[in-house]
């Protein structure tokens, strides 16, 4: 399998993930990306080609992770780390910073596991961007316009989000390239109709430090996407694993699914950053729930060795 980075340079503010308009996440998950790409595939009548490639494992997608300049970040591995330095062990400020750490530079994985993670990277995310608030006015179905506030995130110049994608063939990459090219004009996240979430996409070769981790033979594997195994796999997969579960729901983004907007079923998936001794492939979940057409939800696994 060949790997590429899809680097997203956002041209506007973004609103990701949160259930409330007055707060936002700074990244988004692989299932959100898949749903957005699938909508673009529908416009281009390439939905079968894209769905088959993903279902068969010929295209795999990670969650979106931050990059700052040439530093690429991955989720902090959910493994127990022993700090050798006695002074650091007793430093409550450092303990709090380490606990709140969500992402680490990919070139510090070994140092992280060995308990020698560089302190200067503890607060890197403060350089990624800034939070803001946008005031909009709701007029649909209201006698008087009602203002409301939307939390936004603005990435600094030279910073943004990237996705690692694996493709089996040039044809698979061409399909994915076309979908990302179309998606950059549609945008990602909430309030796209207000111009939010627009981005410029660069397709880049995999940096050496990421490729080394992706191809590394390791006893522990870091999950890079939200994923769900088959039920019969669970017993083996959970042996030696350290993980967290994430509830995924949200509204169905389709104007033809039902007369009114409907919610997806709640599912719980392993979150990126979970670590497993035994890997799994994951799956694409098909839902109908009384709608006019099926809904496909991405829960395929993408691992790197740690």
Tab-separated table of C-alpha atoms in Angstrom:
chain	number	residue	atom	x	y	z
A	1	UNK	CA	0.000	0.000	0.000
A	2	UNK	CA	1.206	3.510	-0.871
A	3	UNK	CA	0.673	6.400	1.536
A	4	UNK	CA	0.122	10.104	0.949
A	5	UNK	CA	-0.582	13.122	3.139
A	6	UNK	CA	-3.537	15.338	2.333
A	7	UNK	CA	-2.630	18.653	3.968
A	8	UNK	CA	-5.542	21.041	4.489
A	9	UNK	CA	-4.747	24.747	4.650
A	10	UNK	CA	-7.939	26.426	5.851
A	11	UNK	CA	-8.857	29.724	4.217
A	12	UNK	CA	-11.656	30.551	6.662
A	13	UNK	CA	-12.606	29.788	10.241
A	14	UNK	CA	-13.875	26.295	11.046
A	15	UNK	CA	-16.430	24.773	13.387
A	16	UNK	CA	-15.878	21.091	14.131
A	17	UNK	CA	-17.525	18.403	16.158
A	18	UNK	CA	-19.036	19.935	19.244
A	19	UNK	CA	-22.718	19.404	20.036
A	20	UNK	CA	-23.019	23.102	20.875
A	21	UNK	CA	-22.514	26.074	18.580
A	22	UNK	CA	-20.679	27.977	21.312
A	23	UNK	CA	-17.735	25.541	21.394
A	24	UNK	CA	-15.646	23.808	18.728
A	25	UNK	CA	-13.025	21.104	18.341
A	26	UNK	CA	-9.790	21.737	16.461
A	27	UNK	CA	-9.827	18.470	14.473
A	28	UNK	CA	-12.338	16.018	13.013
A	29	UNK	CA	-12.655	12.236	12.772
A	30	UNK	CA	-12.276	9.820	9.868
A	31	UNK	CA	-16.014	9.086	9.743
A	32	UNK	CA	-16.744	12.799	9.293
A	33	UNK	CA	-14.213	12.953	6.463
A	34	UNK	CA	-15.626	9.846	4.786
A	35	UNK	CA	-19.170	11.253	4.915
A	36	UNK	CA	-18.001	14.533	3.341
A	37	UNK	CA	-16.040	12.738	0.609
A	38	UNK	CA	-19.012	10.457	-0.077
A	39	UNK	CA	-21.220	13.509	-0.657
A	40	UNK	CA	-18.704	14.748	-3.234
A	41	UNK	CA	-18.657	11.283	-4.830
A	42	UNK	CA	-22.450	11.431	-5.183
A	43	UNK	CA	-22.184	14.751	-7.050
A	44	UNK	CA	-19.639	13.191	-9.417
A	45	UNK	CA	-21.535	9.864	-9.711
A	46	UNK	CA	-18.517	8.045	-8.302
A	47	UNK	CA	-20.137	6.807	-5.098
A	48	UNK	CA	-19.920	3.102	-6.023
A	49	UNK	CA	-16.256	3.382	-6.994
A	50	UNK	CA	-15.388	5.192	-3.756
A	51	UNK	CA	-17.505	2.977	-1.494
A	52	UNK	CA	-16.092	-0.231	-2.986
A	53	UNK	CA	-12.505	1.000	-2.610
A	54	UNK	CA	-13.087	1.874	1.053
A	55	UNK	CA	-15.111	-1.245	1.908
A	56	UNK	CA	-12.465	-3.498	0.343
A	57	UNK	CA	-9.650	-1.731	2.199
A	58	UNK	CA	-8.092	-0.300	-0.979
A	59	UNK	CA	-8.464	3.203	0.476
A	60	UNK	CA	-7.922	3.836	4.191
A	61	UNK	CA	-8.187	7.170	5.987
A	62	UNK	CA	-6.888	8.494	9.288
A	63	UNK	CA	-8.521	11.093	11.484
A	64	UNK	CA	-7.392	14.666	10.835
A	65	UNK	CA	-4.345	15.676	12.897
A	66	UNK	CA	-2.562	19.024	13.350
A	67	UNK	CA	0.548	20.191	11.583
A	68	UNK	CA	2.557	23.303	12.456
A	69	UNK	CA	5.091	24.196	9.801
A	70	UNK	CA	6.956	20.959	9.077
A	71	UNK	CA	6.018	19.345	12.405
A	72	UNK	CA	3.334	16.673	12.094
A	73	UNK	CA	1.424	15.586	15.198
A	74	UNK	CA	-0.280	12.314	16.088
A	75	UNK	CA	-2.551	11.418	19.035
A	76	UNK	CA	-0.779	10.837	22.320
A	77	UNK	CA	-0.568	7.031	22.647
A	78	UNK	CA	-2.751	5.663	25.445
A	79	UNK	CA	0.027	3.703	27.103
A	80	UNK	CA	1.504	3.881	30.571
A	81	UNK	CA	4.739	5.880	30.541
A	82	UNK	CA	7.243	5.883	33.388
A	83	UNK	CA	9.231	9.094	33.777
A	84	UNK	CA	12.814	8.332	34.837
A	85	UNK	CA	13.647	11.834	36.029
A	86	UNK	CA	12.770	12.082	39.766
A	87	UNK	CA	12.484	15.874	39.542
A	88	UNK	CA	9.925	15.618	36.729
A	89	UNK	CA	7.970	12.947	38.625
A	90	UNK	CA	7.423	15.358	41.482
A	91	UNK	CA	6.594	18.384	39.321
A	92	UNK	CA	2.810	18.848	39.557
A	93	UNK	CA	2.771	21.468	36.791
A	94	UNK	CA	4.458	19.086	34.366
A	95	UNK	CA	2.138	16.264	35.407
A	96	UNK	CA	-0.883	18.425	34.591
A	97	UNK	CA	0.595	19.492	31.248
A	98	UNK	CA	1.387	15.883	30.371
A	99	UNK	CA	-2.116	14.737	31.322
A	100	UNK	CA	-3.700	17.433	29.142
A	101	UNK	CA	-1.412	16.662	26.207
A	102	UNK	CA	-3.482	15.462	23.227
A	103	UNK	CA	-0.952	15.385	20.399
A	104	UNK	CA	2.772	14.742	20.127
A	105	UNK	CA	5.177	15.345	17.210
A	106	UNK	CA	5.558	12.098	15.300
A	107	UNK	CA	9.352	12.299	15.641
A	108	UNK	CA	9.047	12.154	19.459
A	109	UNK	CA	7.218	8.803	19.694
A	110	UNK	CA	10.256	6.911	20.950
A	111	UNK	CA	11.080	9.621	23.496
A	112	UNK	CA	7.453	9.585	24.685
A	113	UNK	CA	7.470	5.820	25.225
A	114	UNK	CA	10.834	5.989	27.005
A	115	UNK	CA	9.586	8.681	29.400
A	116	UNK	CA	11.878	11.391	27.997
A	117	UNK	CA	9.303	13.451	26.083
A	118	UNK	CA	10.755	16.959	25.483
A	119	UNK	CA	9.128	19.572	27.707
A	120	UNK	CA	9.346	22.205	24.966
A	121	UNK	CA	6.634	20.339	23.016
A	122	UNK	CA	4.142	20.298	25.909
A	123	UNK	CA	2.341	23.434	24.725
A	124	UNK	CA	2.811	23.269	20.955
A	125	UNK	CA	-0.927	23.448	20.268
A	126	UNK	CA	-1.037	27.082	21.398
A	127	UNK	CA	0.751	27.900	18.127
A	128	UNK	CA	-1.744	26.007	15.955
A	129	UNK	CA	-4.436	28.687	15.912
A	130	UNK	CA	-6.880	30.800	17.894
A	131	UNK	CA	-10.482	30.511	19.015
A	132	UNK	CA	-13.019	33.101	17.949
A	133	UNK	CA	-16.737	33.779	17.924
A	134	UNK	CA	-18.919	34.588	14.939
A	135	UNK	CA	-22.345	36.204	15.295
A	136	UNK	CA	-24.936	34.998	12.797
A	137	UNK	CA	-28.622	35.728	12.374
A	138	UNK	CA	-31.277	33.026	12.081
A	139	UNK	CA	-34.283	34.019	9.969
A	140	UNK	CA	-35.824	30.748	8.790
A	141	UNK	CA	-39.300	30.266	10.266
A	142	UNK	CA	-38.980	33.250	12.629
A	143	UNK	CA	-41.069	36.414	12.711
A	144	UNK	CA	-38.056	38.393	13.908
A	145	UNK	CA	-34.418	37.574	13.084
A	146	UNK	CA	-32.623	36.032	16.060
A	147	UNK	CA	-28.849	36.466	16.426
A	148	UNK	CA	-26.781	33.531	17.665
A	149	UNK	CA	-23.090	32.941	18.312
A	150	UNK	CA	-20.949	30.300	16.613
A	151	UNK	CA	-17.573	29.318	18.045
A	152	UNK	CA	-14.852	29.229	15.382
A	153	UNK	CA	-11.230	28.194	15.152
A	154	UNK	CA	-8.711	29.985	12.930
A	155	UNK	CA	-5.467	28.245	12.013
A	156	UNK	CA	-2.301	30.326	11.942
A	157	UNK	CA	-0.343	30.728	8.701
A	158	UNK	CA	1.655	27.591	7.984
A	159	UNK	CA	-0.589	25.458	10.200
A	160	UNK	CA	-3.584	23.269	9.518
A	161	UNK	CA	-4.738	19.666	9.515
A	162	UNK	CA	-3.517	16.631	7.619
A	163	UNK	CA	-4.912	13.206	6.825
A	164	UNK	CA	-2.851	10.097	6.153
A	165	UNK	CA	-4.371	8.072	3.329
A	166	UNK	CA	-3.368	4.633	2.117
A	167	UNK	CA	-4.146	3.581	-1.465
A	168	UNK	CA	-3.630	0.246	-3.216
A	169	UNK	CA	-3.362	1.623	-6.758
A	170	UNK	CA	-2.932	4.770	-8.846
A	171	UNK	CA	-6.618	4.528	-9.744
A	172	UNK	CA	-7.548	4.642	-6.052
A	173	UNK	CA	-5.367	7.709	-5.541
A	174	UNK	CA	-6.851	9.441	-8.594
A	175	UNK	CA	-10.327	8.869	-7.144
A	176	UNK	CA	-9.324	10.294	-3.763
A	177	UNK	CA	-7.495	13.252	-5.339
A	178	UNK	CA	-10.613	14.208	-7.306
A	179	UNK	CA	-12.844	13.994	-4.235
A	180	UNK	CA	-10.531	16.170	-2.119
A	181	UNK	CA	-10.252	18.689	-4.959
A	182	UNK	CA	-14.035	18.990	-5.041
A	183	UNK	CA	-14.405	19.010	-1.250
A	184	UNK	CA	-12.082	21.984	-0.773
A	185	UNK	CA	-14.725	24.229	-2.382
A	186	UNK	CA	-17.602	22.718	-0.380
A	187	UNK	CA	-15.768	22.884	2.932
A	188	UNK	CA	-15.654	20.758	6.074
A	189	UNK	CA	-17.431	21.057	9.402
A	190	UNK	CA	-20.414	23.145	10.427
A	191	UNK	CA	-21.849	26.350	8.955
A	192	UNK	CA	-20.458	25.687	5.472
A	193	UNK	CA	-23.336	27.716	4.008
A	194	UNK	CA	-21.835	30.735	5.778
A	195	UNK	CA	-18.502	30.164	4.051
A	196	UNK	CA	-16.791	28.343	6.908
A	197	UNK	CA	-14.539	25.315	6.515
A	198	UNK	CA	-13.108	26.143	3.069
A	199	UNK	CA	-9.572	24.952	2.496
A	200	UNK	CA	-6.785	24.452	0.002
A	201	UNK	CA	-5.598	20.853	-0.278
A	202	UNK	CA	-1.999	19.821	-0.938
A	203	UNK	CA	-1.143	16.196	-1.683
A	204	UNK	CA	2.306	15.478	-0.226
A	205	UNK	CA	4.688	12.559	-0.009
A	206	UNK	CA	4.813	10.885	3.387
A	207	UNK	CA	7.576	12.368	5.578
A	208	UNK	CA	10.270	9.867	6.535
A	209	UNK	CA	9.381	9.886	10.257
A	210	UNK	CA	5.730	9.004	9.542
A	211	UNK	CA	6.603	6.310	7.002
A	212	UNK	CA	8.989	4.699	9.482
A	213	UNK	CA	6.204	4.405	12.060
A	214	UNK	CA	3.664	3.131	9.508
A	215	UNK	CA	5.985	0.336	8.362
A	216	UNK	CA	7.520	-0.411	11.768
A	217	UNK	CA	7.210	-3.947	13.127
A	218	UNK	CA	6.094	-3.351	16.690
A	219	UNK	CA	4.504	-5.157	19.611
A	220	UNK	CA	2.041	-2.281	20.125
A	221	UNK	CA	-0.011	-0.473	17.489
A	222	UNK	CA	-1.450	3.043	17.674
A	223	UNK	CA	-4.913	3.549	16.184
A	224	UNK	CA	-5.063	6.580	13.863
A	225	UNK	CA	-8.789	6.518	13.094
A	226	UNK	CA	-12.086	6.006	14.839
A	227	UNK	CA	-12.766	2.312	14.250
A	228	UNK	CA	-14.949	-0.628	15.215
A	229	UNK	CA	-14.072	-4.334	14.855
A	230	UNK	CA	-16.440	-7.210	14.226
A	231	UNK	CA	-18.117	-8.542	17.384
A	232	UNK	CA	-16.350	-11.902	17.179
A	233	UNK	CA	-12.948	-10.152	17.121
A	234	UNK	CA	-13.405	-8.218	20.345
A	235	UNK	CA	-12.096	-10.786	22.819
A	236	UNK	CA	-8.727	-11.090	21.070
A	237	UNK	CA	-8.453	-7.388	20.282
A	238	UNK	CA	-8.953	-6.313	23.888
A	239	UNK	CA	-6.073	-8.466	25.161
A	240	UNK	CA	-3.330	-6.074	26.249
A	241	UNK	CA	-5.161	-3.072	24.787
A	242	UNK	CA	-5.412	0.397	26.319
A	243	UNK	CA	-8.202	2.377	24.736
A	244	UNK	CA	-11.027	4.852	25.028
A	245	UNK	CA	-14.473	4.716	23.466
A	246	UNK	CA	-16.067	7.562	21.584
A	247	UNK	CA	-19.782	8.049	20.975
A	248	UNK	CA	-20.551	8.939	17.352
A	249	UNK	CA	-23.923	10.273	16.280
A	250	UNK	CA	-25.104	13.432	14.514
A	251	UNK	CA	-27.556	14.342	11.778
A	252	UNK	CA	-27.798	12.656	8.383
A	253	UNK	CA	-26.508	15.056	5.718
A	254	UNK	CA	-28.958	14.171	2.950
A	255	UNK	CA	-31.904	16.094	1.520
A	256	UNK	CA	-33.490	12.952	0.056
A	257	UNK	CA	-33.217	10.563	3.024
A	258	UNK	CA	-36.441	11.652	4.751
A	259	UNK	CA	-39.002	14.455	4.802
A	260	UNK	CA	-37.289	15.949	7.844
A	261	UNK	CA	-33.707	15.865	9.023
A	262	UNK	CA	-32.983	12.701	10.988
A	263	UNK	CA	-30.215	11.627	13.335
A	264	UNK	CA	-27.835	8.742	12.825
A	265	UNK	CA	-27.922	5.887	15.320
A	266	UNK	CA	-25.526	6.222	18.247
A	267	UNK	CA	-22.494	3.954	17.951
A	268	UNK	CA	-19.430	3.607	20.158
A	269	UNK	CA	-16.058	3.254	18.464
A	270	UNK	CA	-12.437	3.068	19.570
A	271	UNK	CA	-10.896	6.531	19.403
A	272	UNK	CA	-7.616	7.471	17.744
A	273	UNK	CA	-4.780	7.160	20.249
A	274	UNK	CA	-5.989	3.779	21.511
A	275	UNK	CA	-3.241	1.143	21.520
A	276	UNK	CA	-3.586	-2.538	20.629
A	277	UNK	CA	-1.356	-5.591	20.591
A	278	UNK	CA	-3.654	-7.267	18.045
A	279	UNK	CA	-4.823	-5.216	15.079
A	280	UNK	CA	-8.118	-5.396	13.191
A	281	UNK	CA	-9.489	-4.107	9.878
A	282	UNK	CA	-12.710	-2.468	11.032
A	283	UNK	CA	-15.742	-2.041	8.806
A	284	UNK	CA	-18.122	0.234	6.945
A	285	UNK	CA	-21.494	0.184	8.696
A	286	UNK	CA	-24.666	0.326	6.602
A	287	UNK	CA	-27.784	1.879	8.170
A	288	UNK	CA	-31.287	2.416	6.832
A	289	UNK	CA	-33.511	3.352	9.783
A	290	UNK	CA	-36.566	3.920	7.589
A	291	UNK	CA	-34.918	6.346	5.163
A	292	UNK	CA	-35.135	6.262	1.373
A	293	UNK	CA	-31.539	5.075	0.938
A	294	UNK	CA	-28.802	3.492	3.071
A	295	UNK	CA	-26.317	5.534	5.100
A	296	UNK	CA	-22.708	4.365	5.187
A	297	UNK	CA	-20.566	5.056	8.248
A	298	UNK	CA	-16.793	4.704	8.279
A	299	UNK	CA	-15.264	2.607	11.066
A	300	UNK	CA	-12.168	1.180	9.344
A	301	UNK	CA	-8.941	0.862	11.321
A	302	UNK	CA	-5.644	2.561	10.440
A	303	UNK	CA	-2.619	1.662	12.574
A	304	UNK	CA	1.007	2.649	12.991
A	305	UNK	CA	3.588	0.803	15.037
A	306	UNK	CA	4.816	2.329	18.303
